[in-house]
Tab-separated table of C-alpha atoms in Angstrom:
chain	number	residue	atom	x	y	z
A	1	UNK	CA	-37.347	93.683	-200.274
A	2	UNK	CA	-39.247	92.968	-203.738
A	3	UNK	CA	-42.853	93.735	-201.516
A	4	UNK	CA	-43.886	95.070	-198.573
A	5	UNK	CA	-47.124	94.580	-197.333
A	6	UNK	CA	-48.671	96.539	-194.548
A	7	UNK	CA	-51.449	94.751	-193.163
A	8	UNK	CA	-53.431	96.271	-189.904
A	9	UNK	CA	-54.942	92.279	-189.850
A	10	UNK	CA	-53.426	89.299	-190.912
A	11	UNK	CA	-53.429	85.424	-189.571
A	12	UNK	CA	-49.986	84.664	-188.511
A	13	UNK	CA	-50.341	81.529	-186.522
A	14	UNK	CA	-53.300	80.968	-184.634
A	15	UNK	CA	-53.790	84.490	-184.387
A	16	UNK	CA	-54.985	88.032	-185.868
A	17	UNK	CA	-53.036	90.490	-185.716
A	18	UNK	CA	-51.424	93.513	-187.373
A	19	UNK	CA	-47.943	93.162	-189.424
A	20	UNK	CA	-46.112	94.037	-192.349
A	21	UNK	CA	-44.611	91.142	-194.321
A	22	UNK	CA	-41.554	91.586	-196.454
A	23	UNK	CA	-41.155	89.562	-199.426
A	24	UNK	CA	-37.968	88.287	-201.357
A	25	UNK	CA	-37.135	86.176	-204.308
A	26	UNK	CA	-41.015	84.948	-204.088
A	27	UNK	CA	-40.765	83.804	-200.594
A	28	UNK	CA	-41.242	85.923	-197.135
A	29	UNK	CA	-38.271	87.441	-195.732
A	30	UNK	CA	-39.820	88.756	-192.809
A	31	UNK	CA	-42.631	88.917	-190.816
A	32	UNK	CA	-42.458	92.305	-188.877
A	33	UNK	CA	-44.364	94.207	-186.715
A	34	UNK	CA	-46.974	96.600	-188.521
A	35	UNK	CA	-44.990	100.195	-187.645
A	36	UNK	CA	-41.461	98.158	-188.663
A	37	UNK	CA	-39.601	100.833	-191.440
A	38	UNK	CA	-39.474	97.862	-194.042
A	39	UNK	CA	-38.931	99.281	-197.400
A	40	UNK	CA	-39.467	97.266	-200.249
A	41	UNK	CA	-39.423	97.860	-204.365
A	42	UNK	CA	-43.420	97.581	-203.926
A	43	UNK	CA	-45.457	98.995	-201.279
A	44	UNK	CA	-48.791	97.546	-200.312
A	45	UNK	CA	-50.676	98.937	-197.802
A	46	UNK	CA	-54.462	97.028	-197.270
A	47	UNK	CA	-57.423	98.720	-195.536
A	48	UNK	CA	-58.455	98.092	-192.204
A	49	UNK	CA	-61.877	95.916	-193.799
A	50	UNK	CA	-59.509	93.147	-195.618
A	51	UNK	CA	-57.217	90.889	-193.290
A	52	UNK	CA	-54.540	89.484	-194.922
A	53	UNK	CA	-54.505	85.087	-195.234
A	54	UNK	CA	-51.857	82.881	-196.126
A	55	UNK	CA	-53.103	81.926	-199.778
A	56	UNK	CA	-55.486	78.349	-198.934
A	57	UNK	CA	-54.066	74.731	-199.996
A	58	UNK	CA	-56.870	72.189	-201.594
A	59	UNK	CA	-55.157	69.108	-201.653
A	60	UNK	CA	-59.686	67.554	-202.985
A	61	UNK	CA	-59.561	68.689	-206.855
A	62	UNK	CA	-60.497	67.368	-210.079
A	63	UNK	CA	-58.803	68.763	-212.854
A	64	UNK	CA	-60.465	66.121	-215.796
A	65	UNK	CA	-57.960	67.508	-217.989
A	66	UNK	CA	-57.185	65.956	-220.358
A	67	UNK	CA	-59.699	63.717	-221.501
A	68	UNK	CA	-62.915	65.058	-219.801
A	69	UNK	CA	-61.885	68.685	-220.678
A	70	UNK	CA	-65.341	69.719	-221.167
A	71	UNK	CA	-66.065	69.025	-217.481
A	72	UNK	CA	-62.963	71.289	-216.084
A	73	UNK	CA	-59.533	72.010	-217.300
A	74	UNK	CA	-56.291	73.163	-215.644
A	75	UNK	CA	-57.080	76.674	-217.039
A	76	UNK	CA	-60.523	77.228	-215.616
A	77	UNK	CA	-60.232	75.455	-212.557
A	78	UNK	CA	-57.234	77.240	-211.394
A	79	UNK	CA	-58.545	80.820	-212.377
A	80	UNK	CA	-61.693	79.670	-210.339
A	81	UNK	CA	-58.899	78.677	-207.605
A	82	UNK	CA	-56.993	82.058	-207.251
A	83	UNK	CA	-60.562	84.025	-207.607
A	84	UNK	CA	-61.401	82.368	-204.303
A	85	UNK	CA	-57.778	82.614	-202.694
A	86	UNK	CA	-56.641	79.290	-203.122
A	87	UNK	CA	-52.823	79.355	-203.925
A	88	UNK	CA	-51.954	75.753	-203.785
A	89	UNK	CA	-54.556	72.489	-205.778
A	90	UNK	CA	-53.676	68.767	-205.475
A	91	UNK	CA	-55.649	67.158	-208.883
A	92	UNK	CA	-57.179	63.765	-208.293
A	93	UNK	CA	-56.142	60.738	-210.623
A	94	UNK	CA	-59.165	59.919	-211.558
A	95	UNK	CA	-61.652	61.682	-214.159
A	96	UNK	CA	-58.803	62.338	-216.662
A	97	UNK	CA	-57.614	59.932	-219.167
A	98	UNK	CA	-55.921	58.741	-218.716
A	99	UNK	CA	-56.031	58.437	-215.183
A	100	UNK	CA	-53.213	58.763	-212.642
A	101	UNK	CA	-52.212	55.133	-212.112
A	102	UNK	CA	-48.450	54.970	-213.720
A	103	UNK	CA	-45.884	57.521	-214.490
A	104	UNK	CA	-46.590	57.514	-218.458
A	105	UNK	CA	-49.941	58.611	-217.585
A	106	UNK	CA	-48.308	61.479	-214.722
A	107	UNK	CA	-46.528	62.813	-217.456
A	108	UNK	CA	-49.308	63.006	-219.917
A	109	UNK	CA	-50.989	65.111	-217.131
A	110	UNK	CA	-48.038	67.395	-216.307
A	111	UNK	CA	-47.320	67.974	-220.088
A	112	UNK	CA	-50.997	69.134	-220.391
A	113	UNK	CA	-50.677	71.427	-217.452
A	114	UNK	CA	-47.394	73.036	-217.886
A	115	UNK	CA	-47.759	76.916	-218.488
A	116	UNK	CA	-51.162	76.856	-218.460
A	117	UNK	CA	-52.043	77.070	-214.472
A	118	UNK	CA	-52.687	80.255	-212.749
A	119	UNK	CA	-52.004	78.771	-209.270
A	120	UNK	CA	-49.265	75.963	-207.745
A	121	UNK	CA	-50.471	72.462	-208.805
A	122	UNK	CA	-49.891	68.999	-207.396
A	123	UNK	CA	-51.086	65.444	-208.391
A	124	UNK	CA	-52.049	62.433	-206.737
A	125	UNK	CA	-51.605	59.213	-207.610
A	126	UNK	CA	-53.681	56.413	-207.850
A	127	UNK	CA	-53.931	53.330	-206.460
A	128	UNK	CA	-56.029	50.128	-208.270
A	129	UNK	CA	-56.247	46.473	-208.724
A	130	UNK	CA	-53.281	45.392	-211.529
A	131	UNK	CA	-50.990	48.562	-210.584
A	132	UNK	CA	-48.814	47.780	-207.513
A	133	UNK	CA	-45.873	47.740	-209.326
A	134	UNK	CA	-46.268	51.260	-210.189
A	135	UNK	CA	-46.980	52.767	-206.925
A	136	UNK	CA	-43.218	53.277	-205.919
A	137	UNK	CA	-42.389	54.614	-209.440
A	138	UNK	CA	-45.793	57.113	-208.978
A	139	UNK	CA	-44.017	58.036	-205.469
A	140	UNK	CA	-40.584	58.795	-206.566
A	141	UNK	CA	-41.773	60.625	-209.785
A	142	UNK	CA	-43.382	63.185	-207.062
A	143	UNK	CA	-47.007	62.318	-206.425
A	144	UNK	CA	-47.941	63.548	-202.744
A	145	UNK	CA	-49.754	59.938	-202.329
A	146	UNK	CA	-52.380	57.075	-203.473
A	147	UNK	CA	-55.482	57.478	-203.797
A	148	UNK	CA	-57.911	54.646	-203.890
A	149	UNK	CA	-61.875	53.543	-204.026
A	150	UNK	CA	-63.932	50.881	-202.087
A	151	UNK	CA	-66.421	51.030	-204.346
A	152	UNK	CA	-67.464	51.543	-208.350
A	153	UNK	CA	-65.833	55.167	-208.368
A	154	UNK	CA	-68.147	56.419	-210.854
A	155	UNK	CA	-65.574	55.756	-214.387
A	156	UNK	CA	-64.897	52.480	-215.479
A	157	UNK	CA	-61.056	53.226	-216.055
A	158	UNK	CA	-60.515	53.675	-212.351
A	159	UNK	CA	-61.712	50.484	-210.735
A	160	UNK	CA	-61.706	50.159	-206.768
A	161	UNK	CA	-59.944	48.043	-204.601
A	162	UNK	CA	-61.330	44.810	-202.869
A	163	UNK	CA	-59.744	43.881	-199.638
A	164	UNK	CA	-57.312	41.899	-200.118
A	165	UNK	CA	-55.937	44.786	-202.971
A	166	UNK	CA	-56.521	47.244	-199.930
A	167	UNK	CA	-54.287	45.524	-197.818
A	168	UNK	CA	-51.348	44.924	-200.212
A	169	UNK	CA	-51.693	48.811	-201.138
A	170	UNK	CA	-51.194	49.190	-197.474
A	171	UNK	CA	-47.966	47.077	-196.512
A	172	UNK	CA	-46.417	48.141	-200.074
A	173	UNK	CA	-46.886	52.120	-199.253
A	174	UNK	CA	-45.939	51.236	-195.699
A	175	UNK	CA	-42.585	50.143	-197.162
A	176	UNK	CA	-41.623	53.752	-198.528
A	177	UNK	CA	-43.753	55.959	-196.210
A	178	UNK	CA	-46.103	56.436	-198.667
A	179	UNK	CA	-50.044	58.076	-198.061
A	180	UNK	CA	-53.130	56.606	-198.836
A	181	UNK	CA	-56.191	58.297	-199.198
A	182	UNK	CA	-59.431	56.960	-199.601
A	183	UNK	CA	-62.828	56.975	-200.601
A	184	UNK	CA	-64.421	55.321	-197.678
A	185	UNK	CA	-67.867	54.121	-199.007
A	186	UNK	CA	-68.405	50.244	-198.476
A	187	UNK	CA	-69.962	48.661	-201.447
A	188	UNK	CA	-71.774	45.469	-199.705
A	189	UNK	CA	-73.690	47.936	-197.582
A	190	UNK	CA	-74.741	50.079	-200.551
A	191	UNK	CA	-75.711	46.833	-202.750
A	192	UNK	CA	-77.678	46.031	-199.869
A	193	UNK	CA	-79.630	49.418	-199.696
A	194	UNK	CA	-82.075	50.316	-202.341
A	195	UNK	CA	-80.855	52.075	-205.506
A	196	UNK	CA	-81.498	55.631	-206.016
A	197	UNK	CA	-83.758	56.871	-208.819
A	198	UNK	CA	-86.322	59.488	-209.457
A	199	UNK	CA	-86.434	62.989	-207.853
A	200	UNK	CA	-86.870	62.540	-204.047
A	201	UNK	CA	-83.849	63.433	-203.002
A	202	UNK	CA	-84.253	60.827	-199.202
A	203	UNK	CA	-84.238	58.101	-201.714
A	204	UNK	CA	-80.828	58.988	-203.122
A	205	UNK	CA	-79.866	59.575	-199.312
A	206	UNK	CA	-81.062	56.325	-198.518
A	207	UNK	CA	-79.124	54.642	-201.132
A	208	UNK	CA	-75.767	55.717	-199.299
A	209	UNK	CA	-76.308	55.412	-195.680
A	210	UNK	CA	-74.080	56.399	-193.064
A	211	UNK	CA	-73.426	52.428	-191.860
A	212	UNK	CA	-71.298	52.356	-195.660
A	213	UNK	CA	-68.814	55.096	-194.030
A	214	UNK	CA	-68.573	53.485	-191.014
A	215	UNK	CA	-67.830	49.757	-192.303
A	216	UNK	CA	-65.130	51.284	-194.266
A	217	UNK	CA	-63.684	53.510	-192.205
A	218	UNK	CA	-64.024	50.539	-189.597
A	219	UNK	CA	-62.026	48.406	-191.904
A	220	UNK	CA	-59.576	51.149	-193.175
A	221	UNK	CA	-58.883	52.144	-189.675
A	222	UNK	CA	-58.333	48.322	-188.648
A	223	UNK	CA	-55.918	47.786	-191.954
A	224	UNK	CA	-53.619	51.032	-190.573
A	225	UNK	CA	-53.107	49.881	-187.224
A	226	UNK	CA	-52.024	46.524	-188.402
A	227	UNK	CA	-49.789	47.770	-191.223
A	228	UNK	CA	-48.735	51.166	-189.711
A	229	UNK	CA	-49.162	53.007	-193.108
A	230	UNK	CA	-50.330	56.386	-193.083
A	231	UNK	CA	-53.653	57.278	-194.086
A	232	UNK	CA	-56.325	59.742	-194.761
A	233	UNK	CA	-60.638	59.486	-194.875
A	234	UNK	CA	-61.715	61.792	-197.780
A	235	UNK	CA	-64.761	63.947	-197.557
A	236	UNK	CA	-66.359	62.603	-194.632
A	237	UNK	CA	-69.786	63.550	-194.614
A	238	UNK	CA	-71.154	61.197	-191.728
A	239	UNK	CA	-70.654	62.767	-188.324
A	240	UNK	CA	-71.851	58.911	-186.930
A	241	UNK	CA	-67.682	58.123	-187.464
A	242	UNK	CA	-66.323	60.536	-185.871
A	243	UNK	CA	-66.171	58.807	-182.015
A	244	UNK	CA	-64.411	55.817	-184.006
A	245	UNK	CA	-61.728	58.155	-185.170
A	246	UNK	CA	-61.110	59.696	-182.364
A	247	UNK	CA	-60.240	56.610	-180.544
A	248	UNK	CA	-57.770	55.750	-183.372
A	249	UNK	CA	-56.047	59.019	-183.287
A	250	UNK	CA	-56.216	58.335	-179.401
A	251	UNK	CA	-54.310	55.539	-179.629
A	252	UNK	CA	-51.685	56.395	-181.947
A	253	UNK	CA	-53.362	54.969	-185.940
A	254	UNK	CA	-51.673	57.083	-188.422
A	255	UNK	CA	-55.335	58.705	-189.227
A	256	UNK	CA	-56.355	61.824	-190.889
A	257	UNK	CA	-59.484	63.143	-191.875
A	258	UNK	CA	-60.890	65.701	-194.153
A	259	UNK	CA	-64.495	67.506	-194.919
A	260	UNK	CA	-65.761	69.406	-196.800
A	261	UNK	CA	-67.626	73.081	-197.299
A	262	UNK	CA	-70.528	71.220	-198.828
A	263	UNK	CA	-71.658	69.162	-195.577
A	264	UNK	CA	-70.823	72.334	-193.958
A	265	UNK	CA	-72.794	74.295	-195.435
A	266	UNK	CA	-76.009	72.325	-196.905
A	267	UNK	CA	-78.862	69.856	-195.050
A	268	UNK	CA	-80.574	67.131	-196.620
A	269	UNK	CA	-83.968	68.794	-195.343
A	270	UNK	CA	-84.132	71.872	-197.840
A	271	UNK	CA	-82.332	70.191	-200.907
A	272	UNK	CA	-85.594	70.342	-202.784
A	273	UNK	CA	-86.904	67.249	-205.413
A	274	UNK	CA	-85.080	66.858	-208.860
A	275	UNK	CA	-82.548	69.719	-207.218
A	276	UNK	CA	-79.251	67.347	-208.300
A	277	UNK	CA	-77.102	70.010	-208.291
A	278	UNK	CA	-76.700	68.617	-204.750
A	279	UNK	CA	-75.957	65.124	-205.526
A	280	UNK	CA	-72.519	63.757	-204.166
A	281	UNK	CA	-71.097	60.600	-202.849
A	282	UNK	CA	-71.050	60.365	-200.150
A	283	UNK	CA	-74.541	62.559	-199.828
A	284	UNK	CA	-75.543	65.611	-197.985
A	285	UNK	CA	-77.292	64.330	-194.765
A	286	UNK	CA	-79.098	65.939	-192.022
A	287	UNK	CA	-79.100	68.968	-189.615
A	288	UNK	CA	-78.351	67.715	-186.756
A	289	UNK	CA	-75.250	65.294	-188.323
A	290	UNK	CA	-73.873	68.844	-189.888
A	291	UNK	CA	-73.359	69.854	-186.297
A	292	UNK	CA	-71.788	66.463	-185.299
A	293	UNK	CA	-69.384	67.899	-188.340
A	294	UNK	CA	-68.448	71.054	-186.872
A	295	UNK	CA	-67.928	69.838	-184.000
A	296	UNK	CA	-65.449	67.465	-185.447
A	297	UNK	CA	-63.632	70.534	-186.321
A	298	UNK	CA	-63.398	72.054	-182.737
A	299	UNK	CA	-62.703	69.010	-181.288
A	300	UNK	CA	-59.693	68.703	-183.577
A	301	UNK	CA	-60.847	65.323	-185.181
A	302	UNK	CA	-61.573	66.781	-188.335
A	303	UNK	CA	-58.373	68.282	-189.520
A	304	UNK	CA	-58.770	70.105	-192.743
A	305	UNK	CA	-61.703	71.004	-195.043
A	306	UNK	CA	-60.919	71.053	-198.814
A	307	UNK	CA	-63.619	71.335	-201.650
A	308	UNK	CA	-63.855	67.703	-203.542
A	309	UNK	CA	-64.084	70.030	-206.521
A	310	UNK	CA	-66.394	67.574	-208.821
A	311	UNK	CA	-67.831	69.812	-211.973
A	312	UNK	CA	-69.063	68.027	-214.936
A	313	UNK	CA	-71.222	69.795	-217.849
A	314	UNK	CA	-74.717	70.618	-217.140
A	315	UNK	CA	-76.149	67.956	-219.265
A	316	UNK	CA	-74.811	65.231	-216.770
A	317	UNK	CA	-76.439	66.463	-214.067
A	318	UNK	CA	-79.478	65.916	-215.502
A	319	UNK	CA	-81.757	68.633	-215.104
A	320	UNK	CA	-84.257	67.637	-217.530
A	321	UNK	CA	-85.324	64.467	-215.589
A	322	UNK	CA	-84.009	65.413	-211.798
A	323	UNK	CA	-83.415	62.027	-211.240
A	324	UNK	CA	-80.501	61.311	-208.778
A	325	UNK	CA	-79.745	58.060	-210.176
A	326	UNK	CA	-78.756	58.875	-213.142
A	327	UNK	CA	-77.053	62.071	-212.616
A	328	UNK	CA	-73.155	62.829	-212.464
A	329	UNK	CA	-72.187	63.034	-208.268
A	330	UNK	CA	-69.988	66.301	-207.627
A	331	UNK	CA	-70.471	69.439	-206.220
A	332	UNK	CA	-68.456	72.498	-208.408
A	333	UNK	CA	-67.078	74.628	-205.201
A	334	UNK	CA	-63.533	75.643	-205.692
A	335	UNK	CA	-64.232	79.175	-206.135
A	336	UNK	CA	-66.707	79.145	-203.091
A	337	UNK	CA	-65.109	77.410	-200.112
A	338	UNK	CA	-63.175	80.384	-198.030
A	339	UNK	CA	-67.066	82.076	-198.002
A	340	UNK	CA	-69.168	79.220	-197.310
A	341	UNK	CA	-66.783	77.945	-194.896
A	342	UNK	CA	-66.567	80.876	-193.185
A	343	UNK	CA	-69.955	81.485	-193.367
A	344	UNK	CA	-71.100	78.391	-191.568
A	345	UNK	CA	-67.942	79.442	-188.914
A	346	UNK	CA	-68.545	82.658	-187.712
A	347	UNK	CA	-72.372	81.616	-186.714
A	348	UNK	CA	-70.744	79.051	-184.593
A	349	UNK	CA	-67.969	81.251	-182.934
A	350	UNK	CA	-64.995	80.049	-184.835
A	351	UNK	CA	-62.513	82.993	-185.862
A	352	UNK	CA	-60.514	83.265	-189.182
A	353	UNK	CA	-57.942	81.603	-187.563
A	354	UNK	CA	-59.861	78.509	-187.268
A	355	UNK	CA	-60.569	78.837	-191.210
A	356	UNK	CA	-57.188	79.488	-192.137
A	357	UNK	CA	-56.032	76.312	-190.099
A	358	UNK	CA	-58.803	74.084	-191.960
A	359	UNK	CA	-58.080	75.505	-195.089
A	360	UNK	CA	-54.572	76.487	-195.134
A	361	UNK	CA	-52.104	75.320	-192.605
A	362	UNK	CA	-53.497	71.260	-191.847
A	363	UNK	CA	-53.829	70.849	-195.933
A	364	UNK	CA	-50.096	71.693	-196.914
A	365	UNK	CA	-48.794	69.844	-193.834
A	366	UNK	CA	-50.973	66.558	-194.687
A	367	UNK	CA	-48.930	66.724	-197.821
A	368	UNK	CA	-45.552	68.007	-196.585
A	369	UNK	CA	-45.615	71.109	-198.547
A	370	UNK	CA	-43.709	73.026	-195.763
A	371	UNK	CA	-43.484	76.170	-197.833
A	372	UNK	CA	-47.583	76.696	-197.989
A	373	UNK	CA	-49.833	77.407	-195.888
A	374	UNK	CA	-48.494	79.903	-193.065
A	375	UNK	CA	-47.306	83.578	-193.132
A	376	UNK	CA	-43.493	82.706	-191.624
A	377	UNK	CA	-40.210	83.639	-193.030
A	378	UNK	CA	-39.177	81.060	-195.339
A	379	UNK	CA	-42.475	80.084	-196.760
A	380	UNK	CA	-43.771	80.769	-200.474
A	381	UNK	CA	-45.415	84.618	-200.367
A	382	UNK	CA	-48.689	83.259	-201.654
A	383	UNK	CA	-51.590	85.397	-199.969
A	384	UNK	CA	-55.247	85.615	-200.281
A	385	UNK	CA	-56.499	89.355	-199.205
A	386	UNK	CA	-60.429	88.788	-197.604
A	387	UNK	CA	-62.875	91.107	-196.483
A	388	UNK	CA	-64.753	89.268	-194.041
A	389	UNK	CA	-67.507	91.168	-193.517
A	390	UNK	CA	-68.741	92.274	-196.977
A	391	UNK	CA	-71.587	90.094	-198.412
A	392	UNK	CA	-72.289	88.873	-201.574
A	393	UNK	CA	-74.990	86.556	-203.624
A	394	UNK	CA	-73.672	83.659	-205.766
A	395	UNK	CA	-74.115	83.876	-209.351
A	396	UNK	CA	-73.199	80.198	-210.914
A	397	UNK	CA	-72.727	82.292	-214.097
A	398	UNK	CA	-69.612	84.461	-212.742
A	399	UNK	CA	-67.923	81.988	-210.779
A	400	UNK	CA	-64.654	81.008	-213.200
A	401	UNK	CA	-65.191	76.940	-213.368
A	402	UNK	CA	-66.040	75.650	-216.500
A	403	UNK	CA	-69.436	75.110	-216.691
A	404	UNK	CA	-71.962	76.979	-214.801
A	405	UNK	CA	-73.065	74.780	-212.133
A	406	UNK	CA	-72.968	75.059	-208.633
A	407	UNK	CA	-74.899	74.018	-205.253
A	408	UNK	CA	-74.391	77.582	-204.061
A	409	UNK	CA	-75.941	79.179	-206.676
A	410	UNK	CA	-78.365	81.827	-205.835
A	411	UNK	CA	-77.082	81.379	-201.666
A	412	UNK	CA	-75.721	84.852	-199.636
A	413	UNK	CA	-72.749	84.253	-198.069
A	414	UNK	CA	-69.976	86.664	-195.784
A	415	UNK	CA	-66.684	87.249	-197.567
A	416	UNK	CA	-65.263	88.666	-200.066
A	417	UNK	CA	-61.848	87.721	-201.865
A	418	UNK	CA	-60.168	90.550	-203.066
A	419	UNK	CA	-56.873	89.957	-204.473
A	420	UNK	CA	-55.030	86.423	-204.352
A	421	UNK	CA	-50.542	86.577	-204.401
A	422	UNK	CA	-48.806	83.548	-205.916
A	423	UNK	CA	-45.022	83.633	-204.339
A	424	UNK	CA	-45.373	87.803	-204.340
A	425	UNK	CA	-47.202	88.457	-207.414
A	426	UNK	CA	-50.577	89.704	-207.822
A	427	UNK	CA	-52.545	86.595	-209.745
A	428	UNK	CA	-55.144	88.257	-212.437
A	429	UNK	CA	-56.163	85.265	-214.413
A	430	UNK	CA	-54.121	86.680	-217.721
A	431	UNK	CA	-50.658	85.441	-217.268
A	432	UNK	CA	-50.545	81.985	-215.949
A	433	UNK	CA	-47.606	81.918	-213.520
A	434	UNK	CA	-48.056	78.655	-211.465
A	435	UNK	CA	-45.472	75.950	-211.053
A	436	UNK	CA	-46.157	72.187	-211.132
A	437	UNK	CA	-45.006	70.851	-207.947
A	438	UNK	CA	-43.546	67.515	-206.776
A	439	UNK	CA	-43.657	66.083	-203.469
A	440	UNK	CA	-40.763	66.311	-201.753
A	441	UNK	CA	-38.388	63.526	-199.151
A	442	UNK	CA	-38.652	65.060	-195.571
């Protein structure tokens, strides 16, 4: 073996328990019993504190890079990604420019990226009124799917869809087995709700109620039964829609949904006024609808949680007025998810295993990367090493994003990331050694 690693805890499955993993070539040879006489060219042997994690998969991230470099770049963001044991990104198509709509502009991306990413990185594609034509050239060139908006996503250059563009997205991904993934805000409900401004943070919640999820999810849902194409609710944050997806899943729609740390972790009752460090679309909402979220998760409706990684620079937040209308929505949490996550789980009786299926396991398969996400022979040796017990404050300053923004600033949370593997080497933030990956026919 090129490594050995002796681990007295590690999630293997849906379980802890002790091993020792041998590693070949960048991938695991063997997953062995923790007393197994495995010799390898490297020897690790972790203390009984750390317990040792398949490396997480974010398939929620925006890169900006290039054209909104200032907010985030491939560097930064994926140095913030190993620091917090995240081995595997999927970069939005939306934010750069230009964005992710055709496979001149995929390129661009990939050429900016290339030997400059300290973790594995995919793209997604995107899907918007005028580019049909280019969604099966998007798909073959590797994207893991389309993703799409209901609504004004925020930059001009990626417009949404109405719904007659929906549907034709639909039945033309439906045609090569392609994913769509979408922003489900509706935007005649939020016209019809007053517009956010000032510093009272209700007003900006009552400028994107819950009923906008639930239209469009209603009408997403609706569109995938008829169609049969495959698709997946970003970032749900209302807990109101999750008895509607559950009786789509029950009856067979090709449905998948994701959250994320942020509604986890954060209530709309202590985000204080001008605080817009919090803003995000869709918002933060109450206590009690936080709960209706983790219960999601246990009840299996929610299957992964991934970070919607949204930095920008400080100036767009606003800080100098505090006025939620007219700051930039996007919470900066890539570095922070495995901790607040796990935070918010281990109050509620969840185990690591739990995390590591949100996080790690549901992720790569919603994308097909068959090689992530589990500690089995065969799959890439990318590890995250956690100490779940140790404690530590957030400091917006340290954390490795580009700017230093965060929601979490300033908040304790459990876990600690200790070292992060990328295919069997240690990953330091010095030597970028991450590949750009393509999605790949079952």
């Amino acid at each position: 073996m090129d490594l050995v690693i002796r681990a007295p805890r590690a999630i293997t499955g849906d379980t802890e328990t002790a091993c020792t993993v041998g590693v070949r070539d960048g991938r695991i040879a063997t997953v062995e019993p923790y007393d197994a006489p495995l010799e390898g060219a490297r020897q690790v042997e972790l203390d009984g504190d750390v317990v040792l994690l398949p490396g997480l998969v974010d398939t929620h991230v925006h890169v900006n890079d290039p054209g909104r470099s200032e907010w985030e770049g491939f560097e930064t963001a994926t140095r913030a990604a190993a620091a917090g044991g995240v081995t595997t990104i999927v970069d939005m198509p939306l934010n750069s420019l230009p964005p992710t709509v055709d496979v001149a502009a995929l390129e661009v991306k990939r050429k900016t990226a290339a030997g400059r990413v300290h973790v594995d990185v995919g793209f997604w594609g995107g899907a918007v009124p005028g580019n049909a034509a280019e969604l099966r050239p998007l798909h073959d060139a590797g994207v893991f799917g389309f993703k799409c908006f209901l609504l004004h996503s925020g930059v001009d250059e990626f417009p949404p869809l109405d719904s007659e563009g929906l549907e034709q997205a639909m039945r033309q991904l439906r045609a090569f087995g392609g994913l769509l993934i979408v922003h489900a805000e509706d935007a005649g409900t939020i016209d019809g709700a007053p517009a956010a401004h000032g510093r009272d943070y209700g007003g900006f919640l009552g400028s994107r109620p819950p009923e906008a999820e639930h239209t469009a999810i209603e009408r997403v849902v609706e569109l995938a039964r008829r169609t049969g194409t495959r698709v997946h609710i970003l970032h749900l944050a209302s807990g109101g829609a999750l008895p509607m997806l559950a009786a789509a899943r029950a009856e067979g729609v090709p449905v998948t949904v994701e959250t994320c740390p942020h509604y986890l972790s954060f209530t709309a009752e202590e985000i204080r006024d001008g605080a817009t460090e919090f803003k995000c679309c869709p918002p933060i909402r109450e206590a009690a609808n936080r709960e209706r979220l983790w219960q999601g998760l246990a009840d299996g409706v929610i299957d992964c949680v991934v970070s919607d990684h949204s930095p920008c620079t400080p100036e767009l937040k606003r800080f100098d007025s505090g006025d939620f209308g007219e700051a930039w929505g996007g919470i900066a949490s890539l570095q922070v998810g495995l901790p607040a996550v796990w935070t918010g789980a281990r109050q509620r009786g969840f185990t690591l295993a739990d995390v590591v299926r949100w996080m790690a396991r549901r992720p790569a398969e919603q994308v097909g990367l068959d090689r992530k996400g589990r500690i089995a022979p065969g799959c890439d040796a990318d590890f995250c090493v956690f100490a779940p017990d140790e404690a530590f404050v957030v400091d917006a300053a340290r954390l490795r994003h580009r700017n230093p923004v965060s929601a979490y600033h300033d908040r304790p949370l459990a876990g600690v990331v200790r070292q992060t593997w990328l295919r069997g080497e240690p990953v330091t933030g010095d030597a970028p050694h991450g590949m750009l990956l393509r999605r790949e026919d079952p």
